[in-house]
N, CA, C and O of each residue as an XYZ file, in Angstrom:
528
protein
N      40.178    -14.489   -114.120
C      41.025    -15.541   -114.670
C      40.382    -16.070   -115.952
O      39.157    -16.130   -116.057
N      41.198    -16.445   -116.909
C      40.691    -16.911   -118.198
C      39.982    -18.246   -118.034
O      40.323    -19.053   -117.169
N      38.998    -18.454   -118.876
C      38.281    -19.726   -118.829
C      39.169    -20.846   -119.355
O      40.111    -20.608   -120.112
N      38.858    -22.051   -118.950
C      39.638    -23.204   -119.378
C      39.530    -23.374   -120.899
O      38.481    -23.120   -121.492
N      40.604    -23.795   -121.498
C      40.669    -24.000   -122.933
C      40.669    -25.498   -123.183
O      41.286    -26.257   -122.435
N      39.983    -25.921   -124.225
C      39.876    -27.338   -124.550
C      41.257    -27.877   -124.922
O      41.795    -27.540   -125.977
N      41.824    -28.708   -124.059
C      43.187    -29.210   -124.223
C      43.434    -29.957   -125.537
O      44.493    -29.754   -126.131
N      42.525    -30.810   -126.029
C      42.823    -31.522   -127.279
C      43.019    -30.586   -128.485
O      43.675    -30.958   -129.458
N      42.455    -29.383   -128.419
C      42.609    -28.433   -129.518
C      43.932    -27.688   -129.453
O      44.283    -26.952   -130.375
N      44.667    -27.881   -128.363
C      45.886    -27.104   -128.158
C      47.084    -28.011   -127.953
O      47.090    -28.890   -127.092
N      48.103    -27.769   -128.775
C      49.369    -28.473   -128.672
C      50.456    -27.491   -129.093
O      50.154    -26.488   -129.739
N      51.706    -27.754   -128.745
C      52.758    -26.819   -129.121
C      52.774    -26.536   -130.618
O      52.776    -27.447   -131.445
N      52.786    -25.262   -130.934
C      52.916    -24.755   -132.312
C      51.754    -25.148   -133.230
O      51.940    -25.260   -134.442
N      50.563    -25.356   -132.671
C      49.431    -25.693   -133.526
C      49.049    -24.485   -134.389
O      49.335    -23.350   -134.007
N      48.420    -24.700   -135.528
C      48.007    -23.571   -136.362
C      46.883    -22.796   -135.672
O      46.075    -23.373   -134.944
N      46.843    -21.517   -135.903
C      45.774    -20.690   -135.374
C      45.932    -20.323   -133.909
O      44.936    -20.212   -133.195
N      47.167    -20.132   -133.443
C      47.390    -19.732   -132.050
C      46.816    -18.333   -131.852
O      47.061    -17.425   -132.646
N      46.045    -18.180   -130.774
C      45.441    -16.882   -130.458
C      45.838    -16.479   -129.044
O      46.538    -17.218   -128.351
N      45.387    -15.307   -128.624
C      45.683    -14.822   -127.278
C      44.952    -15.615   -126.207
O      45.277    -15.483   -125.027
N      43.984    -16.427   -126.578
C      43.256    -17.258   -125.615
C      43.927    -18.610   -125.382
O      43.531    -19.353   -124.484
N      44.922    -18.926   -126.175
C      45.633    -20.201   -126.043
C      46.503    -20.185   -124.787
O      46.977    -19.127   -124.373
N      46.715    -21.361   -124.175
C      47.661    -21.438   -123.060
C      49.092    -21.287   -123.583
O      49.347    -21.489   -124.770
N      50.012    -20.934   -122.706
C      51.394    -20.720   -123.134
C      52.031    -21.979   -123.709
O      52.988    -21.886   -124.478
N      51.521    -23.147   -123.354
C      52.092    -24.378   -123.891
C      51.922    -24.472   -125.409
O      52.663    -25.202   -126.067
N      50.960    -23.744   -125.968
C      50.796    -23.732   -127.428
C      52.010    -23.104   -128.106
O      52.270    -23.361   -129.281
N      52.753    -22.279   -127.367
C      53.952    -21.650   -127.899
C      55.179    -22.542   -127.736
O      56.267    -22.205   -128.204
N      55.000    -23.675   -127.075
C      56.131    -24.548   -126.807
C      56.959    -24.055   -125.635
O      58.125    -24.427   -125.499
N      56.370    -23.222   -124.784
C      57.072    -22.643   -123.643
C      56.825    -23.509   -122.415
O      55.690    -23.663   -121.966
N      57.900    -24.070   -121.880
C      57.787    -24.906   -120.691
C      58.689    -24.414   -119.565
O      58.442    -24.695   -118.392
N      59.734    -23.679   -119.929
C      60.684    -23.203   -118.931
C      60.914    -21.707   -119.114
O      60.509    -21.125   -120.120
N      61.558    -21.101   -118.148
C      61.915    -19.689   -118.261
C      62.875    -19.504   -119.430
O      62.797    -18.505   -120.145
N      63.775    -20.453   -119.627
C      64.701    -20.385   -120.757
C      63.966    -20.367   -122.089
O      64.340    -19.629   -123.000
N      62.911    -21.186   -122.204
C      62.089    -21.179   -123.418
C      61.461    -19.806   -123.627
O      61.429    -19.294   -124.746
N      60.959    -19.210   -122.537
C      60.317    -17.902   -122.634
C      61.323    -16.828   -123.037
O      61.019    -15.979   -123.876
N      62.514    -16.859   -122.449
C      63.549    -15.883   -122.796
C      63.932    -16.023   -124.264
O      64.074    -15.024   -124.969
N      64.099    -17.256   -124.723
C      64.446    -17.480   -126.131
C      63.343    -16.972   -127.055
O      63.626    -16.362   -128.086
N      62.091    -17.221   -126.689
C      60.961    -16.758   -127.486
C      60.919    -15.230   -127.541
O      60.734    -14.649   -128.611
N      61.090    -14.587   -126.393
C      61.066    -13.121   -126.352
C      62.248    -12.520   -127.099
O      62.104    -11.489   -127.756
N      63.406    -13.147   -127.009
C      64.577    -12.662   -127.743
C      64.362    -12.752   -129.250
O      64.698    -11.829   -129.991
N      63.802    -13.865   -129.691
C      63.515    -14.027   -131.118
C      62.485    -13.007   -131.577
O      62.607    -12.449   -132.668
N      61.475    -12.761   -130.755
C      60.453    -11.775   -131.109
C      61.059    -10.380   -131.196
O      60.711     -9.608   -132.089
N      61.957    -10.054   -130.283
C      62.596     -8.742   -130.299
C      63.447     -8.569   -131.556
O      63.447     -7.498   -132.162
N      64.175     -9.624   -131.950
C      64.992     -9.536   -133.167
C      64.126     -9.361   -134.400
O      64.498     -8.634   -135.322
N      62.963    -10.025   -134.430
C      62.075     -9.897   -135.590
C      61.406     -8.523   -135.612
O      61.149     -7.970   -136.681
N      61.128     -7.980   -134.441
C      60.458     -6.682   -134.368
C      61.390     -5.537   -134.745
O      60.936     -4.509   -135.248
N      62.687     -5.706   -134.508
C      63.649     -4.647   -134.784
C      64.791     -5.148   -135.659
O      65.937     -5.165   -135.210
N      64.512     -5.557   -136.899
C      65.588     -6.070   -137.750
C      66.610     -5.005   -138.109
O      67.723     -5.331   -138.523
N      66.247     -3.728   -137.957
C      67.150     -2.645   -138.304
C      68.338     -2.516   -137.358
O      69.318     -1.855   -137.701
N      68.277     -3.134   -136.170
C      69.379     -2.986   -135.228
C      70.413     -4.098   -135.353
O      71.381     -4.126   -134.593
N      70.229     -4.992   -136.277
C      71.209     -6.058   -136.469
C      71.649     -6.086   -137.918
O      70.899     -5.702   -138.815
N      72.871     -6.544   -138.140
C      73.299     -6.733   -139.521
C      73.329     -8.227   -139.815
O      73.304     -9.031   -138.883
N      73.384     -8.622   -141.090
C      73.241    -10.031   -141.440
C      74.286    -10.954   -140.830
O      74.036    -12.154   -140.710
N      75.445    -10.438   -140.443
C      76.512    -11.315   -139.976
C      76.819    -11.111   -138.498
O      77.973    -11.244   -138.090
N      75.816    -10.791   -137.690
C      76.095    -10.524   -136.278
C      75.505    -11.559   -135.336
O      75.106    -11.218   -134.222
N      75.441    -12.791   -135.751
C      74.973    -13.821   -134.840
C      73.556    -14.276   -135.110
O      72.941    -14.903   -134.247
N      73.030    -13.986   -136.261
C      71.671    -14.403   -136.604
C      71.716    -15.795   -137.214
O      71.545    -15.961   -138.421
N      71.950    -16.792   -136.369
C      71.930    -18.170   -136.825
C      71.263    -19.013   -135.750
O      71.075    -18.569   -134.618
N      70.916    -20.218   -136.118
C      70.109    -21.060   -135.247
C      70.878    -21.672   -134.084
O      70.367    -21.729   -132.965
N      72.071    -22.121   -134.330
C      72.802    -22.844   -133.289
C      74.025    -22.045   -132.858
O      74.897    -21.742   -133.672
N      74.083    -21.711   -131.585
C      75.224    -20.978   -131.051
C      76.164    -21.949   -130.359
O      75.734    -22.860   -129.651
N      77.452    -21.738   -130.576
C      78.468    -22.579   -129.954
C      79.438    -21.683   -129.188
O      79.355    -20.457   -129.256
N      80.344    -22.306   -128.469
C      81.351    -21.539   -127.732
C      82.297    -20.807   -128.674
O      82.982    -19.875   -128.251
N      82.349    -21.205   -129.936
C      83.223    -20.546   -130.907
C      82.595    -19.269   -131.478
O      83.277    -18.497   -132.151
N      81.333    -19.045   -131.222
C      80.649    -17.853   -131.744
C      81.226    -16.588   -131.114
O      81.650    -16.603   -129.958
N      81.242    -15.488   -131.879
C      81.708    -14.224   -131.303
C      80.691    -13.691   -130.279
O      79.532    -14.105   -130.272
N      81.137    -12.777   -129.428
C      80.250    -12.200   -128.419
C      79.049    -11.486   -129.037
O      78.019    -11.341   -128.378
N      79.160    -11.043   -130.270
C      78.038    -10.354   -130.914
C      76.803    -11.239   -131.005
O      75.689    -10.729   -131.121
N      76.982    -12.552   -130.955
C      75.843    -13.482   -130.990
C      74.963    -13.333   -129.755
O      73.789    -13.702   -129.784
N      75.518    -12.798   -128.673
C      74.755    -12.660   -127.436
C      73.920    -11.380   -127.392
O      73.036    -11.248   -126.545
N      74.189    -10.448   -128.285
C      73.450     -9.174   -128.344
C      73.493     -8.454   -126.999
O      72.469     -7.986   -126.502
N      74.688     -8.371   -126.417
C      74.868     -7.676   -125.152
C      74.823     -6.169   -125.371
O      75.069     -5.686   -126.476
N      74.512     -5.443   -124.325
C      74.444     -3.987   -124.421
C      75.846     -3.406   -124.628
O      76.851     -4.055   -124.340
N      75.887     -2.194   -125.125
C      77.157     -1.505   -125.345
C      77.897     -1.353   -124.020
O      79.123     -1.454   -123.981
N      77.173     -1.113   -122.952
C      77.775     -0.953   -121.622
C      78.554     -2.199   -121.224
O      79.686     -2.096   -120.753
N      77.959     -3.373   -121.410
C      78.631     -4.629   -121.044
C      79.792     -4.902   -121.992
O      80.872     -5.286   -121.543
N      79.595     -4.713   -123.275
C      80.671     -4.945   -124.252
C      81.863     -4.049   -123.951
O      83.005     -4.507   -123.982
N      81.610     -2.769   -123.659
C      82.709     -1.852   -123.349
C      83.446     -2.274   -122.082
O      84.672     -2.182   -122.026
N      82.723     -2.732   -121.071
C      83.375     -3.195   -119.846
C      84.251     -4.409   -120.143
O      85.365     -4.512   -119.629
N      83.752     -5.328   -120.969
C      84.522     -6.531   -121.293
C      85.789     -6.209   -122.082
O      86.780     -6.932   -121.976
N      85.771     -5.134   -122.870
C      86.952     -4.744   -123.652
C      88.138     -4.413   -122.758
O      89.293     -4.571   -123.154
N      87.843     -3.957   -121.556
C      88.918     -3.532   -120.656
C      89.267     -4.576   -119.601
O      89.958     -4.270   -118.630
N      88.797     -5.798   -119.784
C      89.186     -6.895   -118.897
C      90.655     -7.215   -119.127
O      91.205     -6.870   -120.173
N      91.300     -7.870   -118.163
C      92.713     -8.239   -118.325
C      92.925     -9.033   -119.602
O      93.878     -8.791   -120.343
N      92.032     -9.983   -119.854
C      92.045    -10.759   -121.097
C      90.646    -10.655   -121.687
O      89.769    -11.444   -121.335
N      90.424     -9.695   -122.580
C      89.075     -9.496   -123.117
C      88.568    -10.728   -123.876
O      89.261    -11.237   -124.757
N      87.379    -11.204   -123.545
C      86.830    -12.360   -124.265
C      86.373    -11.952   -125.661
O      85.754    -10.903   -125.839
N      86.677    -12.776   -126.631
C      86.236    -12.496   -128.001
C      85.141    -13.464   -128.436
O      84.414    -13.203   -129.395
N      85.032    -14.576   -127.726
C      84.045    -15.599   -128.079
C      83.170    -15.918   -126.865
O      83.490    -15.551   -125.735
N      82.067    -16.605   -127.127
C      81.191    -17.038   -126.035
C      81.954    -18.000   -125.127
O      81.792    -17.958   -123.908
N      82.769    -18.851   -125.699
C      83.556    -19.792   -124.909
C      84.501    -19.084   -123.943
O      84.640    -19.493   -122.790
N      85.147    -18.024   -124.417
C      86.053    -17.260   -123.551
C      85.275    -16.596   -122.417
O      85.757    -16.531   -121.286
N      84.087    -16.107   -122.715
C      83.240    -15.510   -121.681
C      82.820    -16.569   -120.661
O      82.831    -16.307   -119.458
N      82.453    -17.749   -121.127
C      82.080    -18.833   -120.222
C      83.246    -19.236   -119.325
O      83.044    -19.533   -118.148
N      84.469    -19.250   -119.870
C      85.647    -19.565   -119.048
C      85.861    -18.496   -117.981
O      86.236    -18.809   -116.851
N      85.623    -17.238   -118.339
C      85.730    -16.154   -117.350
C      84.714    -16.359   -116.225
O      85.017    -16.131   -115.053
N      83.519    -16.786   -116.588
C      82.475    -17.009   -115.587
C      82.862    -18.160   -114.670
O      82.735    -18.058   -113.450
N      83.335    -19.253   -115.256
C      83.673    -20.451   -114.469
C      84.850    -20.218   -113.524
O      84.949    -20.867   -112.483
N      85.739    -19.296   -113.884
C      86.910    -19.021   -113.048
C      86.727    -17.755   -112.213
O      87.692    -17.246   -111.642
N      85.518    -17.252   -112.139
C      85.175    -16.053   -111.362
C      85.929    -14.798   -111.796
O      86.067    -13.862   -111.008
N      86.414    -14.763   -113.022
C      87.100    -13.568   -113.516
C      86.118    -12.480   -113.937
O      86.450    -11.296   -113.890
N      84.919    -12.867   -114.344
C      83.952    -11.874   -114.822
C      83.561    -10.904   -113.717
O      83.387     -9.712   -113.969
N      83.424    -11.401   -112.514
C      83.028    -10.520   -111.408
C      84.139     -9.547   -111.028
O      83.887     -8.572   -110.320
N      85.353     -9.794   -111.483
C      86.482     -8.908   -111.187
C      86.639     -7.796   -112.223
O      87.439     -6.882   -112.023
N      85.893     -7.857   -113.323
C      86.008     -6.857   -114.386
C      85.362     -5.554   -113.923
O      84.241     -5.542   -113.415
N      86.084     -4.477   -114.107
C      85.577     -3.158   -113.719
C      84.299     -2.839   -114.489
O      84.203     -3.116   -115.684
N      83.333     -2.264   -113.810
C      82.025     -1.868   -114.350
C      81.103     -3.044   -114.675
O      80.088     -2.867   -115.349
N      81.446     -4.225   -114.204
C      80.537     -5.367   -114.322
C      79.939     -5.579   -112.935
O      80.600     -6.084   -112.028
N      78.691     -5.188   -112.792
C      77.990     -5.329   -111.522
C      76.835     -6.304   -111.646
O      76.782     -7.112   -112.572
N      75.913     -6.217   -110.702
C      74.783     -7.151   -110.673
C      73.936     -7.048   -111.938
O      73.513     -8.065   -112.489
N      73.690     -5.831   -112.397
C      72.865     -5.651   -113.589
C      73.534     -6.257   -114.827
O      72.878     -6.900   -115.646
N      74.828     -6.044   -114.947
C      75.567     -6.610   -116.076
C      75.603     -8.128   -116.002
O      75.448     -8.808   -117.016
N      75.808     -8.660   -114.803
C      75.820    -10.113   -114.632
C      74.466    -10.707   -115.001
O      74.401    -11.763   -115.628
N      73.382    -10.032   -114.613
C      72.037    -10.505   -114.965
C      71.837    -10.478   -116.476
O      71.227    -11.387   -117.040
N      72.345     -9.443   -117.131
C      72.227     -9.347   -118.592
C      72.994    -10.471   -119.286
O      72.497    -11.072   -120.238
N      74.201    -10.750   -118.806
C      75.001    -11.832   -119.380
C      74.292    -13.170   -119.162
O      74.237    -14.000   -120.069
N      73.757    -13.376   -117.975
C      73.025    -14.608   -117.664
C      71.844    -14.780   -118.621
O      71.640    -15.859   -119.177
N      71.078    -13.720   -118.804
C      69.907    -13.785   -119.694
C      70.332    -14.063   -121.132
O      69.710    -14.874   -121.817
N      71.380    -13.399   -121.588
C      71.832    -13.587   -122.976
C      72.321    -15.014   -123.210
O      72.014    -15.617   -124.239
N      73.077    -15.550   -122.263
C      73.565    -16.922   -122.414
C      72.416    -17.923   -122.379
O      72.403    -18.887   -123.144
N      71.453    -17.694   -121.492
C      70.288    -18.577   -121.416
C      69.487    -18.513   -122.712
O      69.034    -19.540   -123.218
N      69.313    -17.311   -123.247
C      68.533    -17.130   -124.473
C      69.177    -17.820   -125.676
O      68.479    -18.239   -126.599
N      70.493    -17.936   -125.665
C      71.169    -18.589   -126.784
C      71.408    -20.071   -126.542
O      72.042    -20.741   -127.357
N      70.897    -20.593   -125.410
C      70.920    -22.031   -125.196
C      72.020    -22.567   -124.306
O      72.205    -23.781   -124.232
N      72.761    -21.697   -123.626
C      73.826    -22.164   -122.744
C      73.279    -22.352   -121.336
O      72.478    -21.550   -120.857
N      73.714    -23.407   -120.685
C      73.259    -23.717   -119.333
C      74.169    -23.014   -118.336
O      75.314    -23.423   -118.142
N      73.671    -21.972   -117.711
C      74.440    -21.218   -116.726
C      73.753    -21.225   -115.372
O      73.932    -20.311   -114.567
N      72.962    -22.270   -115.128
C      72.220    -22.355   -113.875
C      73.133    -22.445   -112.665
O      72.799    -21.904   -111.611
N      74.255    -23.099   -112.781
C      75.126    -23.331   -111.639
C      76.323    -22.382   -111.630
O      77.432    -22.775   -111.270
N      76.092    -21.146   -112.021
C      77.162    -20.155   -112.000
C      76.817    -19.100   -110.963
O      75.720    -19.088   -110.405
N      77.757    -18.229   -110.720
C      77.535    -17.174   -109.746
C      77.104    -15.866   -110.412
O      77.429    -14.786   -109.920
N      76.377    -15.955   -111.524
C      75.977    -14.756   -112.236
C      74.849    -13.999   -111.543
O      74.734    -12.784   -111.703
N      74.026    -14.692   -110.784
C      72.894    -13.998   -110.155
C      72.992    -14.025   -108.658
O      72.122    -13.487   -107.973
């Protein structure tokens, strides 16, 4: 186990963060914080897989297109064939709240987990849904 780190030297986002710092130096307090951090790191590591207008902005709203969630092609294709395909995050959230998402063909546990993670990473509270 790592040795204790001097707490006064460590605060969220302090300069000189190293691998010996506690996770709180990253500002990570919840699983949602960790998912958001990892998602941001993945986008920075692979800028070639996104285009400038595909959801790369700081604040996501229900009016944002589904591309802001960076869902897999498998999930996007399944959503295209829903009775009423969602085009925005808000429409997807309404499908979740009315249990329509679980009725979409080819949306199983893995897809539901992916949608849950994507919504959490973009700041939506989906704790009280039936996604998991």
